[in-house]
mmCIF file of C-alpha atoms in Angstrom:
data_model
loop_
_atom_site.group_PDB
_atom_site.id
_atom_site.type_symbol
_atom_site.label_atom_id
_atom_site.label_comp_id
_atom_site.label_asym_id
_atom_site.label_seq_id
_atom_site.Cartn_x
_atom_site.Cartn_y
_atom_site.Cartn_z
ATOM 1 C CA UNK A 489 33.222 16.482 -10.975
ATOM 2 C CA UNK A 490 30.627 19.202 -11.339
ATOM 3 C CA UNK A 491 30.510 22.147 -13.714
ATOM 4 C CA UNK A 492 31.067 25.700 -12.491
ATOM 5 C CA UNK A 493 28.077 27.222 -10.672
ATOM 6 C CA UNK A 494 26.194 30.069 -12.301
ATOM 7 C CA UNK A 495 23.490 32.572 -11.424
ATOM 8 C CA UNK A 496 20.364 32.394 -13.603
ATOM 9 C CA UNK A 497 16.924 34.015 -13.730
ATOM 10 C CA UNK A 498 14.121 31.469 -14.040
ATOM 11 C CA UNK A 499 10.443 31.742 -14.854
ATOM 12 C CA UNK A 500 8.043 29.886 -12.524
ATOM 13 C CA UNK A 501 7.062 26.499 -13.975
ATOM 14 C CA UNK A 502 3.779 24.600 -13.561
ATOM 15 C CA UNK A 503 4.298 21.159 -12.040
ATOM 16 C CA UNK A 504 2.504 18.020 -10.899
ATOM 17 C CA UNK A 505 3.853 16.878 -7.527
ATOM 18 C CA UNK A 506 3.464 14.651 -4.516
ATOM 19 C CA UNK A 507 4.320 16.438 -1.262
ATOM 20 C CA UNK A 508 5.517 15.001 1.997
ATOM 21 C CA UNK A 509 7.297 15.757 5.225
ATOM 22 C CA UNK A 510 9.514 12.720 5.709
ATOM 23 C CA UNK A 511 12.579 11.458 7.509
ATOM 24 C CA UNK A 512 15.767 11.214 5.477
ATOM 25 C CA UNK A 513 15.690 7.399 5.602
ATOM 26 C CA UNK A 514 12.326 7.454 3.766
ATOM 27 C CA UNK A 515 13.546 9.441 0.727
ATOM 28 C CA UNK A 516 14.060 6.534 -1.689
ATOM 29 C CA UNK A 517 10.667 4.946 -0.944
ATOM 30 C CA UNK A 518 8.961 8.344 -1.141
ATOM 31 C CA UNK A 519 10.454 8.984 -4.589
ATOM 32 C CA UNK A 520 9.484 5.509 -5.868
ATOM 33 C CA UNK A 521 5.901 5.701 -4.601
ATOM 34 C CA UNK A 522 5.473 9.296 -5.798
ATOM 35 C CA UNK A 523 6.691 8.560 -9.341
ATOM 36 C CA UNK A 524 4.262 5.638 -9.600
ATOM 37 C CA UNK A 525 1.360 7.864 -8.516
ATOM 38 C CA UNK A 526 2.442 10.701 -10.793
ATOM 39 C CA UNK A 527 2.735 8.381 -13.788
ATOM 40 C CA UNK A 528 -0.770 6.984 -13.330
ATOM 41 C CA UNK A 529 -2.394 10.359 -12.670
ATOM 42 C CA UNK A 530 -0.650 12.237 -15.458
ATOM 43 C CA UNK A 531 -1.443 9.497 -17.985
ATOM 44 C CA UNK A 532 -5.095 9.402 -16.919
ATOM 45 C CA UNK A 533 -5.379 13.193 -17.213
ATOM 46 C CA UNK A 534 -3.364 13.307 -20.436
ATOM 47 C CA UNK A 535 -0.829 15.680 -18.945
ATOM 48 C CA UNK A 536 2.538 15.788 -20.665
ATOM 49 C CA UNK A 537 5.770 16.187 -18.716
ATOM 50 C CA UNK A 538 7.781 19.063 -20.179
ATOM 51 C CA UNK A 539 11.086 17.986 -18.699
ATOM 52 C CA UNK A 540 12.853 15.588 -16.384
ATOM 53 C CA UNK A 541 11.747 14.676 -12.876
ATOM 54 C CA UNK A 542 12.760 16.801 -9.911
ATOM 55 C CA UNK A 543 12.887 16.746 -6.134
ATOM 56 C CA UNK A 544 12.228 20.089 -4.441
ATOM 57 C CA UNK A 545 13.278 20.659 -0.823
ATOM 58 C CA UNK A 546 11.763 23.369 1.335
ATOM 59 C CA UNK A 547 12.976 24.441 4.761
ATOM 60 C CA UNK A 548 11.626 21.713 7.031
ATOM 61 C CA UNK A 549 11.952 24.042 10.031
ATOM 62 C CA UNK A 550 8.861 25.843 8.721
ATOM 63 C CA UNK A 551 6.976 22.654 9.623
ATOM 64 C CA UNK A 552 8.325 22.747 13.184
ATOM 65 C CA UNK A 553 9.817 19.268 12.908
ATOM 66 C CA UNK A 554 13.555 18.708 13.326
ATOM 67 C CA UNK A 555 15.296 15.959 11.373
ATOM 68 C CA UNK A 556 12.839 15.801 8.501
ATOM 69 C CA UNK A 557 12.659 16.936 4.885
ATOM 70 C CA UNK A 558 9.796 18.896 3.380
ATOM 71 C CA UNK A 559 9.890 17.374 -0.091
ATOM 72 C CA UNK A 560 8.015 17.670 -3.389
ATOM 73 C CA UNK A 561 8.639 15.103 -6.107
ATOM 74 C CA UNK A 562 7.284 15.755 -9.588
ATOM 75 C CA UNK A 563 7.518 16.867 -13.183
ATOM 76 C CA UNK A 564 7.138 20.191 -15.003
ATOM 77 C CA UNK A 565 3.910 19.948 -16.992
ATOM 78 C CA UNK A 566 2.069 21.405 -19.959
ATOM 79 C CA UNK A 567 -1.039 22.128 -17.836
ATOM 80 C CA UNK A 568 -2.174 22.077 -14.231
ATOM 81 C CA UNK A 569 -2.970 18.638 -12.846
ATOM 82 C CA UNK A 570 -6.301 18.055 -11.104
ATOM 83 C CA UNK A 571 -5.889 16.811 -7.539
ATOM 84 C CA UNK A 572 -6.055 13.031 -7.425
ATOM 85 C CA UNK A 573 -4.954 11.170 -4.318
ATOM 86 C CA UNK A 574 -1.587 12.566 -3.271
ATOM 87 C CA UNK A 575 -0.920 14.182 -6.680
ATOM 88 C CA UNK A 576 -1.450 17.952 -6.582
ATOM 89 C CA UNK A 577 -0.527 20.985 -8.702
ATOM 90 C CA UNK A 578 2.704 22.753 -7.838
ATOM 91 C CA UNK A 579 5.240 25.217 -9.165
ATOM 92 C CA UNK A 580 8.996 25.420 -9.470
ATOM 93 C CA UNK A 581 10.064 28.872 -8.303
ATOM 94 C CA UNK A 582 11.116 31.661 -10.574
ATOM 95 C CA UNK A 583 13.591 34.430 -9.875
ATOM 96 C CA UNK A 584 17.325 34.389 -9.167
ATOM 97 C CA UNK A 585 18.741 30.928 -8.688
ATOM 98 C CA UNK A 586 22.254 29.594 -8.224
ATOM 99 C CA UNK A 587 22.686 26.470 -10.369
ATOM 100 C CA UNK A 588 25.329 23.815 -10.885
ATOM 101 C CA UNK A 589 25.347 20.453 -12.658
ATOM 102 C CA UNK A 590 26.476 17.514 -10.536
ATOM 103 C CA UNK A 591 28.056 14.606 -12.394
ATOM 104 C CA UNK A 592 28.068 11.240 -10.663
ATOM 105 C CA UNK A 593 26.268 9.186 -8.070
ATOM 106 C CA UNK A 594 23.373 10.477 -5.999
ATOM 107 C CA UNK A 595 25.451 9.463 -2.966
ATOM 108 C CA UNK A 596 27.815 12.349 -3.785
ATOM 109 C CA UNK A 597 25.143 15.061 -4.144
ATOM 110 C CA UNK A 598 25.801 16.425 -0.659
ATOM 111 C CA UNK A 599 29.312 17.520 -1.686
ATOM 112 C CA UNK A 600 27.938 19.440 -4.680
ATOM 113 C CA UNK A 601 25.292 21.088 -2.468
ATOM 114 C CA UNK A 602 28.050 22.189 -0.069
ATOM 115 C CA UNK A 603 30.076 23.505 -2.984
ATOM 116 C CA UNK A 604 27.089 25.476 -4.278
ATOM 117 C CA UNK A 605 26.434 26.903 -0.782
ATOM 118 C CA UNK A 606 30.069 28.024 -0.557
ATOM 119 C CA UNK A 607 29.865 29.589 -4.031
ATOM 120 C CA UNK A 608 26.729 31.528 -3.022
ATOM 121 C CA UNK A 609 28.388 32.771 0.173
ATOM 122 C CA UNK A 610 31.650 33.720 -1.569
ATOM 123 C CA UNK A 611 29.684 36.085 -3.810
ATOM 124 C CA UNK A 612 27.981 37.814 -0.883
ATOM 125 C CA UNK A 613 24.590 36.371 -1.849
ATOM 126 C CA UNK A 614 21.963 35.115 0.577
ATOM 127 C CA UNK A 615 20.611 31.647 -0.105
ATOM 128 C CA UNK A 616 16.886 31.053 0.127
ATOM 129 C CA UNK A 617 15.115 28.186 1.854
ATOM 130 C CA UNK A 618 14.092 26.435 -1.372
ATOM 131 C CA UNK A 619 16.325 24.227 -3.446
ATOM 132 C CA UNK A 620 15.747 21.467 -5.946
ATOM 133 C CA UNK A 621 17.395 18.750 -7.992
ATOM 134 C CA UNK A 622 16.532 18.101 -11.647
ATOM 135 C CA UNK A 623 17.415 14.552 -12.667
ATOM 136 C CA UNK A 624 18.567 15.204 -16.226
ATOM 137 C CA UNK A 625 19.780 11.619 -16.593
ATOM 138 C CA UNK A 626 17.106 9.039 -15.784
ATOM 139 C CA UNK A 627 18.681 6.383 -13.575
ATOM 140 C CA UNK A 628 18.433 2.715 -14.521
ATOM 141 C CA UNK A 629 19.577 -0.408 -12.646
ATOM 142 C CA UNK A 630 22.275 -1.299 -15.190
ATOM 143 C CA UNK A 631 23.861 2.150 -15.651
ATOM 144 C CA UNK A 632 27.156 3.380 -14.279
ATOM 145 C CA UNK A 633 26.349 5.934 -11.515
ATOM 146 C CA UNK A 634 29.260 8.048 -12.809
ATOM 147 C CA UNK A 635 27.105 8.814 -15.874
ATOM 148 C CA UNK A 636 24.310 10.485 -13.857
ATOM 149 C CA UNK A 637 23.735 14.227 -14.342
ATOM 150 C CA UNK A 638 21.737 16.210 -11.792
ATOM 151 C CA UNK A 639 21.134 19.965 -11.899
ATOM 152 C CA UNK A 640 21.129 21.586 -8.459
ATOM 153 C CA UNK A 641 19.120 24.803 -8.048
ATOM 154 C CA UNK A 642 19.106 27.062 -4.985
ATOM 155 C CA UNK A 643 17.054 30.241 -4.694
ATOM 156 C CA UNK A 644 18.941 33.391 -3.747
ATOM 157 C CA UNK A 645 17.585 36.653 -2.341
ATOM 158 C CA UNK A 646 17.413 39.646 -4.663
#
């Protein structure tokens, strides 16, 4: 079960990310490869993550490709990363955001996204094209998926 959604005002946050336009079936591999690259680059540049990992989704239709995700995987950071390979500087958006905490398996995230979309619509708000997941509980192979906590964020128009 997820907590009740809320509306919050966020400040933009500096990030280090790997970007890609990928098919849904490639998500897991993209995350794994990206986190390996981010770890190496951030360690080499002595950049400190300021919070948990995230996956940011932009409207893939802006890329003109149906059936794909425009995805950024990364970490909030204490300073801007220098471009190295696929690792580039980024930013989590600021402004008004609808947020809810999902509790449970990643396989059930879609239901919480739908619930957040319905909550936004029920309040007469207009959702933006950018949303992201903050993985507040780091997954491990031996953990119970029911213990995972993921914050869902969705921009809303002012």
